[in-house]
Amino acid sequence: DIVMTQTPLSSPVTLGQPASISCRSSQSLVHRDGNTYLSWLQQRPGQPPRLLIYKVSNRFSGVPDRFSGSGAGTDFTLTISRVEAEDVGVYYCMQAKQFPQYTFGQGTKLEIK
Amino acid sequence: EVQLLESGGGFVQPGGSLRLSCAATGFTFYNYAMSWVRQTPGKGLEWVSAISPSDGSTYYADSVKGRFTISRDNSKNTLYLQMSSLRADDTAVYYCAKIGLRSSPYDFDYWGQGTLLTVSS
């Protein structure tokens, strides 16, 4: 199985300031079709996970442009350019390279200072 | 609007069985693979099982293989998870998720609200 490791596990951020979360995979997430299947999910308190970013850097429908994803191979980053109160929650990275044997990061809790 | 509504969770004793359902609306159900993912406070998100759109191919995590059975009824737009020989470590919130958006065939684009399974004596 591909192991996904996120850092940090907790991130206190000031409103209006940027935040970033890192995710590292135990092997390359480049699929044989040439795409890299790394996505980011957001889980607000009491809510199910929600897709934010897919294939490293593509924002899903309705996701604000303050969210962006970057990276390649085994190292990836989710960046929030200016944190808003509604961004509080837990963020997960997920790999789909080994479809359907998906694996997730441990989650990073984003909270407001 | 895509909606996934799970049901069937509850309290079960170890060794017991239960069936979860996920009613899907807002998309052409038979065109998409579907999956179950569970979440526990201790282990986070864990993929459980997936099923192809039409040929019935099924896939399972090693932790549930031989005990859980995923199925779907495309005429009812419903996904199922039959669980047996339940153990305490199956206690979790179970989510159904739709697999595949136009430009990414393997990603979960929509998730249901989840249903809680508690296995305890």
JSON list of N, CA and C in Angstrom, two decimals, chain A residues 31-33 37-39 41 43 46-51 54-55 60-61 92 94 96 99-106, chain B residues 33 35 37 39 44-47 50 59-62 65 95 99 101 103-114:
[
{"chain": "A", "resi": 31, "resn": "HIS", "atom": "N", "xyz": [0.56, 7.84, -12.43]},
{"chain": "A", "resi": 31, "resn": "HIS", "atom": "CA", "xyz": [-0.13, 6.66, -12.96]},
{"chain": "A", "resi": 31, "resn": "HIS", "atom": "C", "xyz": [0.43, 6.30, -14.33]},
{"chain": "A", "resi": 32, "resn": "ARG", "atom": "N", "xyz": [0.17, 5.08, -14.75]},
{"chain": "A", "resi": 32, "resn": "ARG", "atom": "CA", "xyz": [0.64, 4.66, -16.08]},
{"chain": "A", "resi": 32, "resn": "ARG", "atom": "C", "xyz": [-0.01, 5.48, -17.20]},
{"chain": "A", "resi": 33, "resn": "ASP", "atom": "N", "xyz": [-1.13, 6.15, -16.89]},
{"chain": "A", "resi": 33, "resn": "ASP", "atom": "CA", "xyz": [-1.75, 7.00, -17.91]},
{"chain": "A", "resi": 33, "resn": "ASP", "atom": "C", "xyz": [-1.10, 8.38, -17.98]},
{"chain": "A", "resi": 37, "resn": "TYR", "atom": "N", "xyz": [-2.36, 11.14, -9.50]},
{"chain": "A", "resi": 37, "resn": "TYR", "atom": "CA", "xyz": [-3.65, 11.11, -8.81]},
{"chain": "A", "resi": 37, "resn": "TYR", "atom": "C", "xyz": [-3.48, 11.39, -7.32]},
{"chain": "A", "resi": 38, "resn": "LEU", "atom": "N", "xyz": [-3.28, 12.66, -7.03]},
{"chain": "A", "resi": 38, "resn": "LEU", "atom": "CA", "xyz": [-3.21, 13.16, -5.67]},
{"chain": "A", "resi": 38, "resn": "LEU", "atom": "C", "xyz": [-4.31, 14.19, -5.49]},
{"chain": "A", "resi": 39, "resn": "SER", "atom": "N", "xyz": [-5.15, 13.97, -4.51]},
{"chain": "A", "resi": 39, "resn": "SER", "atom": "CA", "xyz": [-6.23, 14.91, -4.27]},
{"chain": "A", "resi": 39, "resn": "SER", "atom": "C", "xyz": [-6.20, 15.39, -2.83]},
{"chain": "A", "resi": 41, "resn": "LEU", "atom": "N", "xyz": [-8.85, 16.73, 0.31]},
{"chain": "A", "resi": 41, "resn": "LEU", "atom": "CA", "xyz": [-10.21, 16.76, 0.82]},
{"chain": "A", "resi": 41, "resn": "LEU", "atom": "C", "xyz": [-10.27, 17.68, 2.02]},
{"chain": "A", "resi": 43, "resn": "GLN", "atom": "N", "xyz": [-12.66, 18.48, 5.45]},
{"chain": "A", "resi": 43, "resn": "GLN", "atom": "CA", "xyz": [-13.75, 18.02, 6.29]},
{"chain": "A", "resi": 43, "resn": "GLN", "atom": "C", "xyz": [-14.02, 19.06, 7.37]},
{"chain": "A", "resi": 46, "resn": "GLY", "atom": "N", "xyz": [-18.31, 18.18, 11.80]},
{"chain": "A", "resi": 46, "resn": "GLY", "atom": "CA", "xyz": [-19.63, 17.59, 11.67]},
{"chain": "A", "resi": 46, "resn": "GLY", "atom": "C", "xyz": [-20.07, 17.32, 10.25]},
{"chain": "A", "resi": 47, "resn": "GLN", "atom": "N", "xyz": [-19.18, 17.49, 9.30]},
{"chain": "A", "resi": 47, "resn": "GLN", "atom": "CA", "xyz": [-19.52, 17.29, 7.89]},
{"chain": "A", "resi": 47, "resn": "GLN", "atom": "C", "xyz": [-18.73, 16.14, 7.28]},
{"chain": "A", "resi": 48, "resn": "PRO", "atom": "N", "xyz": [-19.22, 15.59, 6.15]},
{"chain": "A", "resi": 48, "resn": "PRO", "atom": "CA", "xyz": [-18.40, 14.58, 5.46]},
{"chain": "A", "resi": 48, "resn": "PRO", "atom": "C", "xyz": [-17.25, 15.25, 4.73]},
{"chain": "A", "resi": 49, "resn": "PRO", "atom": "N", "xyz": [-16.30, 14.45, 4.28]},
{"chain": "A", "resi": 49, "resn": "PRO", "atom": "CA", "xyz": [-15.23, 15.02, 3.46]},
{"chain": "A", "resi": 49, "resn": "PRO", "atom": "C", "xyz": [-15.81, 15.60, 2.17]},
{"chain": "A", "resi": 50, "resn": "ARG", "atom": "N", "xyz": [-15.07, 16.57, 1.64]},
{"chain": "A", "resi": 50, "resn": "ARG", "atom": "CA", "xyz": [-15.47, 17.26, 0.42]},
{"chain": "A", "resi": 50, "resn": "ARG", "atom": "C", "xyz": [-14.24, 17.39, -0.46]},
{"chain": "A", "resi": 51, "resn": "LEU", "atom": "N", "xyz": [-14.37, 17.12, -1.74]},
{"chain": "A", "resi": 51, "resn": "LEU", "atom": "CA", "xyz": [-13.24, 17.23, -2.66]},
{"chain": "A", "resi": 51, "resn": "LEU", "atom": "C", "xyz": [-12.91, 18.69, -2.91]},
{"chain": "A", "resi": 54, "resn": "TYR", "atom": "N", "xyz": [-8.08, 17.96, -7.19]},
{"chain": "A", "resi": 54, "resn": "TYR", "atom": "CA", "xyz": [-7.80, 16.64, -7.75]},
{"chain": "A", "resi": 54, "resn": "TYR", "atom": "C", "xyz": [-6.66, 16.74, -8.76]},
{"chain": "A", "resi": 55, "resn": "LYS", "atom": "N", "xyz": [-6.02, 15.63, -9.01]},
{"chain": "A", "resi": 55, "resn": "LYS", "atom": "CA", "xyz": [-4.84, 15.58, -9.89]},
{"chain": "A", "resi": 55, "resn": "LYS", "atom": "C", "xyz": [-3.89, 16.73, -9.59]},
{"chain": "A", "resi": 60, "resn": "PHE", "atom": "N", "xyz": [-11.85, 21.60, -7.70]},
{"chain": "A", "resi": 60, "resn": "PHE", "atom": "CA", "xyz": [-13.16, 21.02, -7.99]},
{"chain": "A", "resi": 60, "resn": "PHE", "atom": "C", "xyz": [-14.18, 22.15, -8.09]},
{"chain": "A", "resi": 61, "resn": "SER", "atom": "N", "xyz": [-15.30, 21.83, -8.69]},
{"chain": "A", "resi": 61, "resn": "SER", "atom": "CA", "xyz": [-16.38, 22.79, -8.89]},
{"chain": "A", "resi": 61, "resn": "SER", "atom": "C", "xyz": [-16.77, 23.47, -7.57]},
{"chain": "A", "resi": 92, "resn": "TYR", "atom": "N", "xyz": [-7.25, 16.39, 4.31]},
{"chain": "A", "resi": 92, "resn": "TYR", "atom": "CA", "xyz": [-6.64, 15.11, 4.01]},
{"chain": "A", "resi": 92, "resn": "TYR", "atom": "C", "xyz": [-6.10, 15.10, 2.59]},
{"chain": "A", "resi": 94, "resn": "MET", "atom": "N", "xyz": [-5.04, 12.36, -0.45]},
{"chain": "A", "resi": 94, "resn": "MET", "atom": "CA", "xyz": [-5.48, 11.03, -0.82]},
{"chain": "A", "resi": 94, "resn": "MET", "atom": "C", "xyz": [-4.84, 10.65, -2.14]},
{"chain": "A", "resi": 96, "resn": "ALA", "atom": "N", "xyz": [-5.01, 8.14, -5.50]},
{"chain": "A", "resi": 96, "resn": "ALA", "atom": "CA", "xyz": [-5.85, 7.25, -6.29]},
{"chain": "A", "resi": 96, "resn": "ALA", "atom": "C", "xyz": [-5.02, 6.54, -7.37]},
{"chain": "A", "resi": 99, "resn": "PHE", "atom": "N", "xyz": [-5.78, 2.90, -7.68]},
{"chain": "A", "resi": 99, "resn": "PHE", "atom": "CA", "xyz": [-7.21, 2.61, -7.75]},
{"chain": "A", "resi": 99, "resn": "PHE", "atom": "C", "xyz": [-7.43, 1.11, -7.88]},
{"chain": "A", "resi": 100, "resn": "PRO", "atom": "N", "xyz": [-8.39, 0.53, -7.09]},
{"chain": "A", "resi": 100, "resn": "PRO", "atom": "CA", "xyz": [-9.20, 1.22, -6.09]},
{"chain": "A", "resi": 100, "resn": "PRO", "atom": "C", "xyz": [-8.62, 1.14, -4.68]},
{"chain": "A", "resi": 101, "resn": "GLN", "atom": "N", "xyz": [-7.37, 0.81, -4.55]},
{"chain": "A", "resi": 101, "resn": "GLN", "atom": "CA", "xyz": [-6.76, 0.71, -3.22]},
{"chain": "A", "resi": 101, "resn": "GLN", "atom": "C", "xyz": [-6.34, 2.11, -2.76]},
{"chain": "A", "resi": 102, "resn": "TYR", "atom": "N", "xyz": [-7.33, 2.93, -2.46]},
{"chain": "A", "resi": 102, "resn": "TYR", "atom": "CA", "xyz": [-7.06, 4.31, -2.05]},
{"chain": "A", "resi": 102, "resn": "TYR", "atom": "C", "xyz": [-6.42, 4.33, -0.67]},
{"chain": "A", "resi": 103, "resn": "THR", "atom": "N", "xyz": [-5.56, 5.31, -0.45]},
{"chain": "A", "resi": 103, "resn": "THR", "atom": "CA", "xyz": [-5.06, 5.57, 0.91]},
{"chain": "A", "resi": 103, "resn": "THR", "atom": "C", "xyz": [-5.05, 7.07, 1.16]},
{"chain": "A", "resi": 104, "resn": "PHE", "atom": "N", "xyz": [-5.18, 7.38, 2.45]},
{"chain": "A", "resi": 104, "resn": "PHE", "atom": "CA", "xyz": [-5.34, 8.76, 2.88]},
{"chain": "A", "resi": 104, "resn": "PHE", "atom": "C", "xyz": [-4.22, 9.16, 3.84]},
{"chain": "A", "resi": 105, "resn": "GLY", "atom": "N", "xyz": [-3.93, 10.45, 3.88]},
{"chain": "A", "resi": 105, "resn": "GLY", "atom": "CA", "xyz": [-3.06, 10.97, 4.92]},
{"chain": "A", "resi": 105, "resn": "GLY", "atom": "C", "xyz": [-3.79, 10.97, 6.26]},
{"chain": "A", "resi": 106, "resn": "GLN", "atom": "N", "xyz": [-3.05, 11.26, 7.33]},
{"chain": "A", "resi": 106, "resn": "GLN", "atom": "CA", "xyz": [-3.62, 11.21, 8.68]},
{"chain": "A", "resi": 106, "resn": "GLN", "atom": "C", "xyz": [-4.56, 12.37, 8.96]},
{"chain": "B", "resi": 33, "resn": "ALA", "atom": "N", "xyz": [-18.62, 4.15, -11.05]},
{"chain": "B", "resi": 33, "resn": "ALA", "atom": "CA", "xyz": [-18.20, 3.29, -9.95]},
{"chain": "B", "resi": 33, "resn": "ALA", "atom": "C", "xyz": [-18.55, 3.98, -8.64]},
{"chain": "B", "resi": 35, "resn": "SER", "atom": "N", "xyz": [-18.14, 3.64, -4.10]},
{"chain": "B", "resi": 35, "resn": "SER", "atom": "CA", "xyz": [-17.24, 3.12, -3.07]},
{"chain": "B", "resi": 35, "resn": "SER", "atom": "C", "xyz": [-17.82, 3.36, -1.69]},
{"chain": "B", "resi": 37, "resn": "VAL", "atom": "N", "xyz": [-16.24, 4.20, 2.16]},
{"chain": "B", "resi": 37, "resn": "VAL", "atom": "CA", "xyz": [-15.07, 4.64, 2.93]},
{"chain": "B", "resi": 37, "resn": "VAL", "atom": "C", "xyz": [-15.52, 4.81, 4.36]},
{"chain": "B", "resi": 39, "resn": "GLN", "atom": "N", "xyz": [-14.62, 5.98, 8.55]},
{"chain": "B", "resi": 39, "resn": "GLN", "atom": "CA", "xyz": [-13.81, 6.92, 9.34]},
{"chain": "B", "resi": 39, "resn": "GLN", "atom": "C", "xyz": [-13.95, 6.62, 10.80]},
{"chain": "B", "resi": 44, "resn": "GLY", "atom": "N", "xyz": [-8.59, 7.36, 11.24]},
{"chain": "B", "resi": 44, "resn": "GLY", "atom": "CA", "xyz": [-8.86, 8.31, 10.17]},
{"chain": "B", "resi": 44, "resn": "GLY", "atom": "C", "xyz": [-9.72, 7.71, 9.08]},
{"chain": "B", "resi": 45, "resn": "LEU", "atom": "N", "xyz": [-9.45, 8.11, 7.85]},
{"chain": "B", "resi": 45, "resn": "LEU", "atom": "CA", "xyz": [-10.22, 7.64, 6.70]},
{"chain": "B", "resi": 45, "resn": "LEU", "atom": "C", "xyz": [-9.61, 6.35, 6.17]},
{"chain": "B", "resi": 46, "resn": "GLU", "atom": "N", "xyz": [-10.46, 5.37, 5.91]},
{"chain": "B", "resi": 46, "resn": "GLU", "atom": "CA", "xyz": [-10.00, 4.08, 5.40]},
{"chain": "B", "resi": 46, "resn": "GLU", "atom": "C", "xyz": [-10.93, 3.64, 4.27]},
{"chain": "B", "resi": 47, "resn": "TRP", "atom": "N", "xyz": [-10.36, 3.39, 3.10]},
{"chain": "B", "resi": 47, "resn": "TRP", "atom": "CA", "xyz": [-11.14, 2.85, 2.00]},
{"chain": "B", "resi": 47, "resn": "TRP", "atom": "C", "xyz": [-11.56, 1.43, 2.35]},
{"chain": "B", "resi": 50, "resn": "ALA", "atom": "N", "xyz": [-15.14, -1.04, -3.28]},
{"chain": "B", "resi": 50, "resn": "ALA", "atom": "CA", "xyz": [-15.58, -0.32, -4.47]},
{"chain": "B", "resi": 50, "resn": "ALA", "atom": "C", "xyz": [-16.22, -1.31, -5.44]},
{"chain": "B", "resi": 59, "resn": "TYR", "atom": "N", "xyz": [-14.16, -4.80, -5.29]},
{"chain": "B", "resi": 59, "resn": "TYR", "atom": "CA", "xyz": [-12.82, -4.67, -4.71]},
{"chain": "B", "resi": 59, "resn": "TYR", "atom": "C", "xyz": [-12.98, -4.41, -3.22]},
{"chain": "B", "resi": 60, "resn": "TYR", "atom": "N", "xyz": [-12.04, -4.97, -2.42]},
{"chain": "B", "resi": 60, "resn": "TYR", "atom": "CA", "xyz": [-12.14, -4.87, -0.99]},
{"chain": "B", "resi": 60, "resn": "TYR", "atom": "C", "xyz": [-10.79, -4.59, -0.35]},
{"chain": "B", "resi": 61, "resn": "ALA", "atom": "N", "xyz": [-10.83, -3.85, 0.74]},
{"chain": "B", "resi": 61, "resn": "ALA", "atom": "CA", "xyz": [-9.65, -3.73, 1.58]},
{"chain": "B", "resi": 61, "resn": "ALA", "atom": "C", "xyz": [-9.41, -5.08, 2.27]},
{"chain": "B", "resi": 62, "resn": "ASP", "atom": "N", "xyz": [-8.15, -5.35, 2.55]},
{"chain": "B", "resi": 62, "resn": "ASP", "atom": "CA", "xyz": [-7.82, -6.63, 3.20]},
{"chain": "B", "resi": 62, "resn": "ASP", "atom": "C", "xyz": [-8.54, -6.77, 4.54]},
{"chain": "B", "resi": 65, "resn": "LYS", "atom": "N", "xyz": [-12.13, -8.10, 3.62]},
{"chain": "B", "resi": 65, "resn": "LYS", "atom": "CA", "xyz": [-12.28, -9.13, 2.61]},
{"chain": "B", "resi": 65, "resn": "LYS", "atom": "C", "xyz": [-12.80, -10.42, 3.24]},
{"chain": "B", "resi": 95, "resn": "TYR", "atom": "N", "xyz": [-19.16, 6.09, 4.91]},
{"chain": "B", "resi": 95, "resn": "TYR", "atom": "CA", "xyz": [-19.58, 7.00, 3.84]},
{"chain": "B", "resi": 95, "resn": "TYR", "atom": "C", "xyz": [-19.64, 6.26, 2.52]},
{"chain": "B", "resi": 99, "resn": "ILE", "atom": "N", "xyz": [-17.42, 7.76, -7.53]},
{"chain": "B", "resi": 99, "resn": "ILE", "atom": "CA", "xyz": [-16.07, 7.77, -8.11]},
{"chain": "B", "resi": 99, "resn": "ILE", "atom": "C", "xyz": [-16.13, 8.31, -9.54]},
{"chain": "B", "resi": 101, "resn": "LEU", "atom": "N", "xyz": [-14.90, 11.95, -11.91]},
{"chain": "B", "resi": 101, "resn": "LEU", "atom": "CA", "xyz": [-15.38, 13.15, -12.57]},
{"chain": "B", "resi": 101, "resn": "LEU", "atom": "C", "xyz": [-14.79, 13.16, -13.96]},
{"chain": "B", "resi": 103, "resn": "SER", "atom": "N", "xyz": [-12.74, 14.67, -15.77]},
{"chain": "B", "resi": 103, "resn": "SER", "atom": "CA", "xyz": [-11.30, 14.72, -16.08]},
{"chain": "B", "resi": 103, "resn": "SER", "atom": "C", "xyz": [-10.45, 13.90, -15.11]},
{"chain": "B", "resi": 104, "resn": "SER", "atom": "N", "xyz": [-11.09, 13.14, -14.25]},
{"chain": "B", "resi": 104, "resn": "SER", "atom": "CA", "xyz": [-10.33, 12.32, -13.30]},
{"chain": "B", "resi": 104, "resn": "SER", "atom": "C", "xyz": [-11.14, 11.10, -12.95]},
{"chain": "B", "resi": 105, "resn": "PRO", "atom": "N", "xyz": [-10.89, 9.98, -13.59]},
{"chain": "B", "resi": 105, "resn": "PRO", "atom": "CA", "xyz": [-11.78, 8.82, -13.47]},
{"chain": "B", "resi": 105, "resn": "PRO", "atom": "C", "xyz": [-11.71, 8.10, -12.13]},
{"chain": "B", "resi": 106, "resn": "TYR", "atom": "N", "xyz": [-10.74, 8.43, -11.29]},
{"chain": "B", "resi": 106, "resn": "TYR", "atom": "CA", "xyz": [-10.53, 7.65, -10.07]},
{"chain": "B", "resi": 106, "resn": "TYR", "atom": "C", "xyz": [-10.84, 8.41, -8.78]},
{"chain": "B", "resi": 107, "resn": "ASP", "atom": "N", "xyz": [-11.13, 9.68, -8.86]},
{"chain": "B", "resi": 107, "resn": "ASP", "atom": "CA", "xyz": [-11.32, 10.46, -7.65]},
{"chain": "B", "resi": 107, "resn": "ASP", "atom": "C", "xyz": [-12.75, 10.42, -7.12]},
{"chain": "B", "resi": 108, "resn": "PHE", "atom": "N", "xyz": [-12.87, 10.58, -5.79]},
{"chain": "B", "resi": 108, "resn": "PHE", "atom": "CA", "xyz": [-14.18, 10.71, -5.16]},
{"chain": "B", "resi": 108, "resn": "PHE", "atom": "C", "xyz": [-14.64, 12.16, -5.32]},
{"chain": "B", "resi": 109, "resn": "ASP", "atom": "N", "xyz": [-15.68, 12.38, -6.09]},
{"chain": "B", "resi": 109, "resn": "ASP", "atom": "CA", "xyz": [-16.12, 13.76, -6.23]},
{"chain": "B", "resi": 109, "resn": "ASP", "atom": "C", "xyz": [-17.28, 14.12, -5.31]},
{"chain": "B", "resi": 110, "resn": "TYR", "atom": "N", "xyz": [-18.06, 13.15, -4.89]},
{"chain": "B", "resi": 110, "resn": "TYR", "atom": "CA", "xyz": [-19.15, 13.43, -3.96]},
{"chain": "B", "resi": 110, "resn": "TYR", "atom": "C", "xyz": [-19.21, 12.35, -2.88]},
{"chain": "B", "resi": 111, "resn": "TRP", "atom": "N", "xyz": [-19.53, 12.81, -1.67]},
{"chain": "B", "resi": 111, "resn": "TRP", "atom": "CA", "xyz": [-19.63, 11.95, -0.52]},
{"chain": "B", "resi": 111, "resn": "TRP", "atom": "C", "xyz": [-21.01, 12.10, 0.12]},
{"chain": "B", "resi": 112, "resn": "GLY", "atom": "N", "xyz": [-21.50, 11.01, 0.71]},
{"chain": "B", "resi": 112, "resn": "GLY", "atom": "CA", "xyz": [-22.72, 11.11, 1.48]},
{"chain": "B", "resi": 112, "resn": "GLY", "atom": "C", "xyz": [-22.45, 11.67, 2.87]},
{"chain": "B", "resi": 113, "resn": "GLN", "atom": "N", "xyz": [-23.48, 11.79, 3.66]},
{"chain": "B", "resi": 113, "resn": "GLN", "atom": "CA", "xyz": [-23.37, 12.34, 5.01]},
{"chain": "B", "resi": 113, "resn": "GLN", "atom": "C", "xyz": [-22.85, 11.33, 6.01]},
{"chain": "B", "resi": 114, "resn": "GLY", "atom": "N", "xyz": [-22.91, 10.05, 5.66]},
{"chain": "B", "resi": 114, "resn": "GLY", "atom": "CA", "xyz": [-22.38, 9.01, 6.53]},
{"chain": "B", "resi": 114, "resn": "GLY", "atom": "C", "xyz": [-23.43, 8.38, 7.43]}
]
